[in-house]
Amino acid sequence: EVQLVESGGGSVQAGGSLRLSCKVSGFTPSDDSDMGWYRQAPGHECELVSTINDVGSTWYADSVEARFTISQDNAKNTMYLQMNSLKPDDTAVYYCAAGRYGSGCRFVYRGQGTQVTVSS
Protein backbone atom coordinates (compact mmCIF):
# COMPACT_ATOMS: atom_id res chain seq x y z
CA GLU A 1 0.00 0.00 0.00
CA VAL A 2 1.36 3.42 -0.99
CA GLN A 3 1.15 6.11 1.66
CA LEU A 4 2.27 9.73 1.51
CA VAL A 5 2.02 11.83 4.67
CA GLU A 6 2.77 15.55 4.54
CA SER A 7 3.80 17.79 7.38
CA GLY A 8 5.24 21.25 7.83
CA GLY A 9 2.49 23.54 6.61
CA GLY A 10 1.37 26.56 8.55
CA SER A 11 1.02 30.31 8.53
CA VAL A 12 3.84 32.70 7.78
CA GLN A 13 4.27 36.32 6.80
CA ALA A 14 5.34 37.31 3.33
CA GLY A 15 9.05 36.86 2.89
CA GLY A 16 9.18 33.99 5.34
CA SER A 17 10.05 30.34 4.83
CA LEU A 18 8.51 26.95 5.41
CA ARG A 19 9.69 23.42 4.73
CA LEU A 20 7.19 20.77 3.80
CA SER A 21 8.00 17.11 4.35
CA CYS A 22 6.42 14.07 2.75
CA LYS A 23 7.03 10.64 4.25
CA VAL A 24 6.67 8.07 1.51
CA SER A 25 6.07 4.37 1.90
CA GLY A 26 5.28 1.65 -0.59
CA PHE A 27 6.37 3.61 -3.67
CA THR A 28 9.58 3.31 -5.67
CA PRO A 29 10.30 6.06 -8.21
CA SER A 30 11.10 4.90 -11.68
CA ASP A 31 12.33 6.55 -14.86
CA ASP A 32 8.80 7.24 -16.05
CA SER A 33 7.14 8.02 -12.74
CA ASP A 34 8.10 11.23 -11.02
CA MET A 35 7.25 12.43 -7.56
CA GLY A 36 6.42 16.01 -6.78
CA TRP A 37 4.31 18.68 -5.18
CA TYR A 38 1.28 20.48 -6.45
CA ARG A 39 -0.99 23.05 -4.85
CA GLN A 40 -4.58 24.09 -5.02
CA ALA A 41 -6.03 27.38 -3.89
CA PRO A 42 -9.79 27.96 -3.48
CA GLY A 43 -11.40 28.77 -6.80
CA HIS A 44 -8.27 27.93 -8.76
CA GLU A 45 -7.16 24.93 -10.74
CA CYS A 46 -4.37 22.83 -9.33
CA GLU A 47 -0.88 24.05 -10.10
CA LEU A 48 2.07 21.71 -10.46
CA VAL A 49 4.80 23.23 -8.32
CA SER A 50 7.81 20.95 -8.64
CA THR A 51 8.82 17.43 -9.60
CA ILE A 52 11.78 15.16 -9.00
CA ASN A 53 12.60 11.91 -10.71
CA ASP A 54 14.43 8.77 -9.70
CA VAL A 55 17.86 10.21 -10.53
CA GLY A 56 17.21 13.51 -8.79
CA SER A 57 16.48 15.70 -11.78
CA THR A 58 14.13 18.50 -10.84
CA TRP A 59 11.59 20.80 -12.46
CA TYR A 60 9.93 23.94 -11.12
CA ALA A 61 6.99 26.06 -12.13
CA ASP A 62 7.99 29.56 -13.22
CA SER A 63 6.02 30.97 -10.29
CA VAL A 64 8.31 29.29 -7.74
CA GLU A 65 11.63 29.02 -9.61
CA ALA A 66 14.55 30.24 -7.50
CA ARG A 67 12.38 30.38 -4.36
CA PHE A 68 11.42 26.73 -3.82
CA THR A 69 13.69 23.70 -3.69
CA ILE A 70 12.57 20.11 -3.95
CA SER A 71 14.76 17.35 -2.55
CA GLN A 72 14.59 13.80 -1.31
CA ASP A 73 16.35 11.81 1.36
CA ASN A 74 16.24 8.21 0.18
CA ALA A 75 17.53 6.91 3.51
CA LYS A 76 14.53 8.46 5.25
CA ASN A 77 12.05 7.84 2.40
CA THR A 78 11.14 11.50 2.64
CA MET A 79 10.66 14.22 0.06
CA TYR A 80 10.93 17.88 0.96
CA LEU A 81 9.86 21.22 -0.43
CA GLN A 82 11.84 24.14 0.96
CA MET A 83 9.88 27.33 0.34
CA ASN A 84 11.63 30.67 0.72
CA SER A 85 10.58 34.25 0.04
CA LEU A 86 6.97 33.23 0.35
CA LYS A 87 4.29 35.44 -1.16
CA PRO A 88 0.55 35.70 -0.45
CA ASP A 89 -0.03 34.09 -3.88
CA ASP A 90 1.63 30.94 -2.52
CA THR A 91 -1.31 30.41 -0.18
CA ALA A 92 -2.86 27.03 -1.00
CA VAL A 93 -3.22 23.45 0.10
CA TYR A 94 -0.02 21.67 -0.89
CA TYR A 95 -0.07 18.01 -1.84
CA CYS A 96 2.85 15.67 -2.20
CA ALA A 97 2.27 13.12 -4.88
CA ALA A 98 3.83 10.14 -6.57
CA GLY A 99 3.49 8.35 -9.87
CA ARG A 100 3.03 11.26 -12.21
CA TYR A 101 1.47 10.56 -15.59
CA GLY A 102 0.36 12.78 -18.40
CA SER A 103 0.50 16.53 -17.84
CA GLY A 104 -0.51 18.90 -15.08
CA CYS A 105 -1.30 17.54 -11.65
CA ARG A 106 -1.96 13.94 -12.67
CA PHE A 107 -0.47 11.57 -10.12
CA VAL A 108 -1.51 8.09 -9.13
CA TYR A 109 -1.00 8.74 -5.44
CA ARG A 110 -1.20 11.82 -3.26
CA GLY A 111 -1.08 12.76 0.39
CA GLN A 112 -3.81 14.36 2.44
CA GLY A 113 -2.56 17.89 1.82
CA THR A 114 -1.18 20.53 4.13
CA GLN A 115 -2.33 24.15 4.31
CA VAL A 116 0.14 26.94 3.66
CA THR A 117 -1.07 30.46 4.40
CA VAL A 118 1.06 33.51 3.63
CA SER A 119 -0.09 36.85 4.95
CA SER A 120 1.00 40.23 3.63
Coordinates of N, CA and C in Angstrom, one line a residue:
E1 N 0.8 -1.2 0.0 CA 0.0 0.0 0.0 C 0.9 1.2 0.0
V2 N 0.6 2.2 -0.9 CA 1.4 3.4 -1.0 C 0.7 4.4 0.0
Q3 N 1.6 5.1 0.8 CA 1.2 6.1 1.7 C 2.1 7.3 1.5
L4 N 1.5 8.5 1.5 CA 2.3 9.7 1.5 C 1.7 10.6 2.6
V5 N 2.5 11.0 3.5 CA 2.0 11.8 4.7 C 2.8 13.1 4.7
E6 N 2.1 14.2 4.5 CA 2.8 15.5 4.5 C 2.8 16.1 5.9
S7 N 3.7 17.0 6.2 CA 3.8 17.8 7.4 C 4.6 19.1 7.1
G8 N 4.4 20.0 8.0 CA 5.2 21.2 7.8 C 4.5 22.5 7.3
G9 N 3.2 22.4 7.0 CA 2.5 23.5 6.6 C 2.3 24.5 7.8
G10 N 1.7 25.6 7.5 CA 1.4 26.6 8.6 C 1.2 27.9 8.0
S11 N 1.2 28.9 8.9 CA 1.0 30.3 8.5 C 2.3 31.1 8.7
V12 N 2.6 31.9 7.8 CA 3.8 32.7 7.8 C 3.6 34.0 7.1
Q13 N 4.4 35.0 7.5 CA 4.3 36.3 6.8 C 5.0 36.3 5.5
A14 N 4.7 37.2 4.6 CA 5.3 37.3 3.3 C 6.8 37.5 3.6
G15 N 7.6 36.8 2.7 CA 9.1 36.9 2.9 C 9.6 35.8 3.8
G16 N 8.7 35.1 4.5 CA 9.2 34.0 5.3 C 9.4 32.7 4.6
S17 N 9.7 31.7 5.4 CA 10.1 30.3 4.8 C 9.3 29.2 5.6
L18 N 9.0 28.2 4.8 CA 8.5 26.9 5.4 C 9.1 25.8 4.7
R19 N 9.2 24.6 5.4 CA 9.7 23.4 4.7 C 8.6 22.4 4.9
L20 N 8.1 21.9 3.8 CA 7.2 20.8 3.8 C 7.9 19.4 3.7
S21 N 7.4 18.5 4.4 CA 8.0 17.1 4.3 C 6.9 16.1 3.9
C22 N 7.3 15.1 3.2 CA 6.4 14.1 2.8 C 7.1 12.7 3.0
K23 N 6.5 12.0 4.0 CA 7.0 10.6 4.2 C 6.4 9.7 3.3
V24 N 7.2 8.9 2.6 CA 6.7 8.1 1.5 C 6.9 6.6 1.9
S25 N 5.9 5.8 1.7 CA 6.1 4.4 1.9 C 5.3 3.6 0.8
G26 N 5.9 2.5 0.4 CA 5.3 1.6 -0.6 C 5.4 2.1 -2.0
F27 N 6.2 3.1 -2.3 CA 6.4 3.6 -3.7 C 7.8 3.7 -4.0
T28 N 8.2 3.2 -5.2 CA 9.6 3.3 -5.7 C 9.6 4.1 -7.0
P29 N 10.3 5.3 -7.0 CA 10.3 6.1 -8.2 C 10.9 5.3 -9.3
S30 N 10.5 5.5 -10.5 CA 11.1 4.9 -11.7 C 11.4 6.0 -12.7
D31 N 11.9 5.6 -13.9 CA 12.3 6.5 -14.9 C 11.1 7.2 -15.6
D32 N 10.0 6.6 -15.4 CA 8.8 7.2 -16.1 C 7.7 7.6 -15.0
S33 N 8.1 7.8 -13.8 CA 7.1 8.0 -12.7 C 7.7 9.0 -11.7
D34 N 7.5 10.2 -11.9 CA 8.1 11.2 -11.0 C 7.3 11.3 -9.7
M35 N 7.9 12.0 -8.8 CA 7.2 12.4 -7.6 C 7.2 13.9 -7.6
G36 N 6.4 14.6 -6.8 CA 6.4 16.0 -6.8 C 5.4 16.6 -5.8
W37 N 5.3 17.9 -6.0 CA 4.3 18.7 -5.2 C 3.4 19.5 -6.1
Y38 N 2.2 19.6 -5.8 CA 1.3 20.5 -6.4 C 0.4 21.2 -5.4
R39 N -0.2 22.3 -5.8 CA -1.0 23.0 -4.9 C -2.3 23.4 -5.5
Q40 N -3.3 23.7 -4.6 CA -4.6 24.1 -5.0 C -5.1 25.1 -4.1
A41 N -5.4 26.3 -4.6 CA -6.0 27.4 -3.9 C -7.5 27.4 -4.2
P42 N -8.3 27.9 -3.3 CA -9.8 28.0 -3.5 C -10.1 28.7 -4.8
G43 N -11.0 28.1 -5.6 CA -11.4 28.8 -6.8 C -10.4 28.7 -7.9
H44 N -9.3 28.0 -7.7 CA -8.3 27.9 -8.8 C -8.0 26.5 -9.1
E45 N -7.6 26.3 -10.3 CA -7.2 24.9 -10.7 C -5.9 24.6 -10.0
C46 N -5.6 23.3 -10.0 CA -4.4 22.8 -9.3 C -3.2 23.3 -10.1
E47 N -2.1 23.6 -9.4 CA -0.9 24.0 -10.1 C 0.3 23.1 -9.7
L48 N 0.9 22.5 -10.7 CA 2.1 21.7 -10.5 C 3.2 22.6 -10.0
V49 N 3.8 22.4 -8.9 CA 4.8 23.2 -8.3 C 6.2 22.7 -8.7
S50 N 6.5 21.5 -8.4 CA 7.8 21.0 -8.6 C 7.8 19.4 -8.7
T51 N 8.7 18.9 -9.5 CA 8.8 17.4 -9.6 C 10.3 17.0 -9.5
I52 N 10.4 15.7 -9.1 CA 11.8 15.2 -9.0 C 11.7 13.7 -9.5
N53 N 12.7 13.3 -10.2 CA 12.6 11.9 -10.7 C 13.5 11.0 -10.0
D54 N 13.7 9.8 -10.4 CA 14.4 8.8 -9.7 C 15.9 9.0 -9.7
V55 N 16.4 9.9 -10.6 CA 17.9 10.2 -10.5 C 18.1 11.6 -10.0
G56 N 17.1 12.2 -9.5 CA 17.2 13.5 -8.8 C 17.1 14.7 -9.7
S57 N 16.7 14.5 -10.9 CA 16.5 15.7 -11.8 C 15.2 16.4 -11.4
T58 N 15.2 17.7 -11.4 CA 14.1 18.5 -10.8 C 13.5 19.4 -11.9
W59 N 12.3 19.8 -11.6 CA 11.6 20.8 -12.5 C 10.8 21.7 -11.5
Y60 N 10.7 23.0 -11.9 CA 9.9 23.9 -11.1 C 9.0 24.8 -12.0
A61 N 7.9 25.1 -11.5 CA 7.0 26.1 -12.1 C 7.7 27.4 -12.1
D62 N 7.4 28.2 -13.2 CA 8.0 29.6 -13.2 C 7.7 30.4 -12.0
S63 N 6.5 30.2 -11.4 CA 6.0 31.0 -10.3 C 6.8 30.7 -9.0
V64 N 7.6 29.6 -9.0 CA 8.3 29.3 -7.7 C 9.8 29.1 -8.0
E65 N 10.2 29.2 -9.3 CA 11.6 29.0 -9.6 C 12.5 30.0 -8.8
A66 N 13.6 29.5 -8.3 CA 14.6 30.2 -7.5 C 14.1 30.5 -6.1
R67 N 12.8 30.2 -5.7 CA 12.4 30.4 -4.4 C 12.1 29.0 -3.7
F68 N 11.7 28.0 -4.4 CA 11.4 26.7 -3.8 C 12.5 25.7 -4.2
T69 N 12.8 24.8 -3.4 CA 13.7 23.7 -3.7 C 13.1 22.4 -3.3
I70 N 13.0 21.5 -4.2 CA 12.6 20.1 -4.0 C 13.8 19.2 -3.7
S71 N 13.7 18.3 -2.8 CA 14.8 17.3 -2.6 C 14.2 16.1 -2.0
Q72 N 15.0 15.1 -1.9 CA 14.6 13.8 -1.3 C 15.7 13.2 -0.5
D73 N 15.4 12.5 0.5 CA 16.3 11.8 1.4 C 15.9 10.3 1.3
N74 N 16.6 9.6 0.4 CA 16.2 8.2 0.2 C 16.4 7.4 1.4
A75 N 17.3 7.7 2.3 CA 17.5 6.9 3.5 C 16.3 7.0 4.4
K76 N 15.7 8.2 4.4 CA 14.5 8.5 5.3 C 13.2 8.3 4.5
N77 N 13.3 8.0 3.2 CA 12.0 7.8 2.4 C 11.2 9.1 2.5
T78 N 11.8 10.2 2.4 CA 11.1 11.5 2.6 C 11.5 12.5 1.5
M79 N 10.5 13.2 1.0 CA 10.7 14.2 0.1 C 10.4 15.5 0.7
Y80 N 11.1 16.6 0.3 CA 10.9 17.9 1.0 C 10.6 18.9 -0.1
L81 N 10.0 20.0 0.4 CA 9.9 21.2 -0.4 C 10.2 22.4 0.5
Q82 N 11.4 23.0 0.2 CA 11.8 24.1 1.0 C 11.3 25.4 0.2
M83 N 10.5 26.2 0.9 CA 9.9 27.3 0.3 C 10.4 28.6 1.0
N84 N 11.1 29.4 0.2 CA 11.6 30.7 0.7 C 11.0 31.8 0.0
S85 N 11.1 33.0 0.6 CA 10.6 34.3 0.0 C 9.1 34.1 -0.3
L86 N 8.4 33.5 0.6 CA 7.0 33.2 0.4 C 6.2 34.5 0.1
K87 N 5.2 34.3 -0.8 CA 4.3 35.4 -1.2 C 2.8 35.1 -0.8
P88 N 2.0 36.0 -0.7 CA 0.6 35.7 -0.4 C 0.0 34.8 -1.5
D89 N 0.5 34.9 -2.8 CA 0.0 34.1 -3.9 C 0.4 32.6 -3.7
D90 N 1.3 32.3 -2.8 CA 1.6 30.9 -2.5 C 0.6 30.2 -1.6
T91 N -0.3 31.0 -1.1 CA -1.3 30.4 -0.2 C -2.1 29.4 -0.9
A92 N -2.2 28.2 -0.4 CA -2.9 27.0 -1.0 C -2.7 25.8 -0.1
V93 N -3.5 24.8 -0.5 CA -3.2 23.4 0.1 C -2.2 22.8 -0.8
Y94 N -1.1 22.3 -0.2 CA 0.0 21.7 -0.9 C -0.1 20.1 -0.7
Y95 N 0.0 19.5 -1.8 CA -0.1 18.0 -1.8 C 1.2 17.4 -2.3
C96 N 1.8 16.5 -1.6 CA 2.8 15.7 -2.2 C 2.2 14.5 -3.0
A97 N 2.9 14.1 -4.0 CA 2.3 13.1 -4.9 C 3.3 12.3 -5.5
A98 N 2.9 11.1 -6.0 CA 3.8 10.1 -6.6 C 3.2 9.4 -7.8
G99 N 4.0 9.1 -8.7 CA 3.5 8.4 -9.9 C 2.8 9.3 -10.9
R100 N 3.6 10.3 -11.3 CA 3.0 11.3 -12.2 C 2.8 10.6 -13.6
Y101 N 1.7 11.0 -14.2 CA 1.5 10.6 -15.6 C 0.8 11.7 -16.3
G102 N 1.0 11.7 -17.6 CA 0.4 12.8 -18.4 C 0.9 14.1 -18.0
S103 N 0.1 15.2 -18.1 CA 0.5 16.5 -17.8 C -0.2 17.1 -16.6
G104 N 0.2 18.3 -16.2 CA -0.5 18.9 -15.1 C -0.3 18.2 -13.8
C105 N -1.4 18.1 -13.0 CA -1.3 17.5 -11.6 C -1.7 16.1 -11.6
R106 N -1.5 15.3 -12.6 CA -2.0 13.9 -12.7 C -0.9 13.0 -12.0
F107 N -1.3 12.5 -10.9 CA -0.5 11.6 -10.1 C -1.4 10.4 -9.7
V108 N -0.7 9.3 -9.6 CA -1.5 8.1 -9.1 C -1.8 8.2 -7.6
Y109 N -0.9 8.7 -6.9 CA -1.0 8.7 -5.4 C -0.8 10.2 -5.0
R110 N -1.4 10.5 -3.9 CA -1.2 11.8 -3.3 C -1.4 11.7 -1.8
G111 N -0.9 12.7 -1.0 CA -1.1 12.8 0.4 C -2.4 13.5 0.7
Q112 N -2.6 13.7 2.0 CA -3.8 14.4 2.4 C -3.8 15.9 2.3
G113 N -2.7 16.4 2.0 CA -2.6 17.9 1.8 C -2.2 18.6 3.1
T114 N -1.5 19.7 3.0 CA -1.2 20.5 4.1 C -1.4 22.0 3.7
Q115 N -2.0 22.8 4.6 CA -2.3 24.1 4.3 C -1.1 25.0 4.5
V116 N -0.9 25.9 3.5 CA 0.1 26.9 3.7 C -0.6 28.3 3.5
T117 N -0.4 29.2 4.5 CA -1.1 30.5 4.4 C 0.0 31.5 4.6
V118 N 0.1 32.4 3.6 CA 1.1 33.5 3.6 C 0.3 34.8 3.7
S119 N 0.6 35.6 4.7 CA -0.1 36.9 4.9 C 0.8 38.0 4.5
S120 N 0.2 39.1 4.1 CA 1.0 40.2 3.6 C 1.3 41.2 4.8

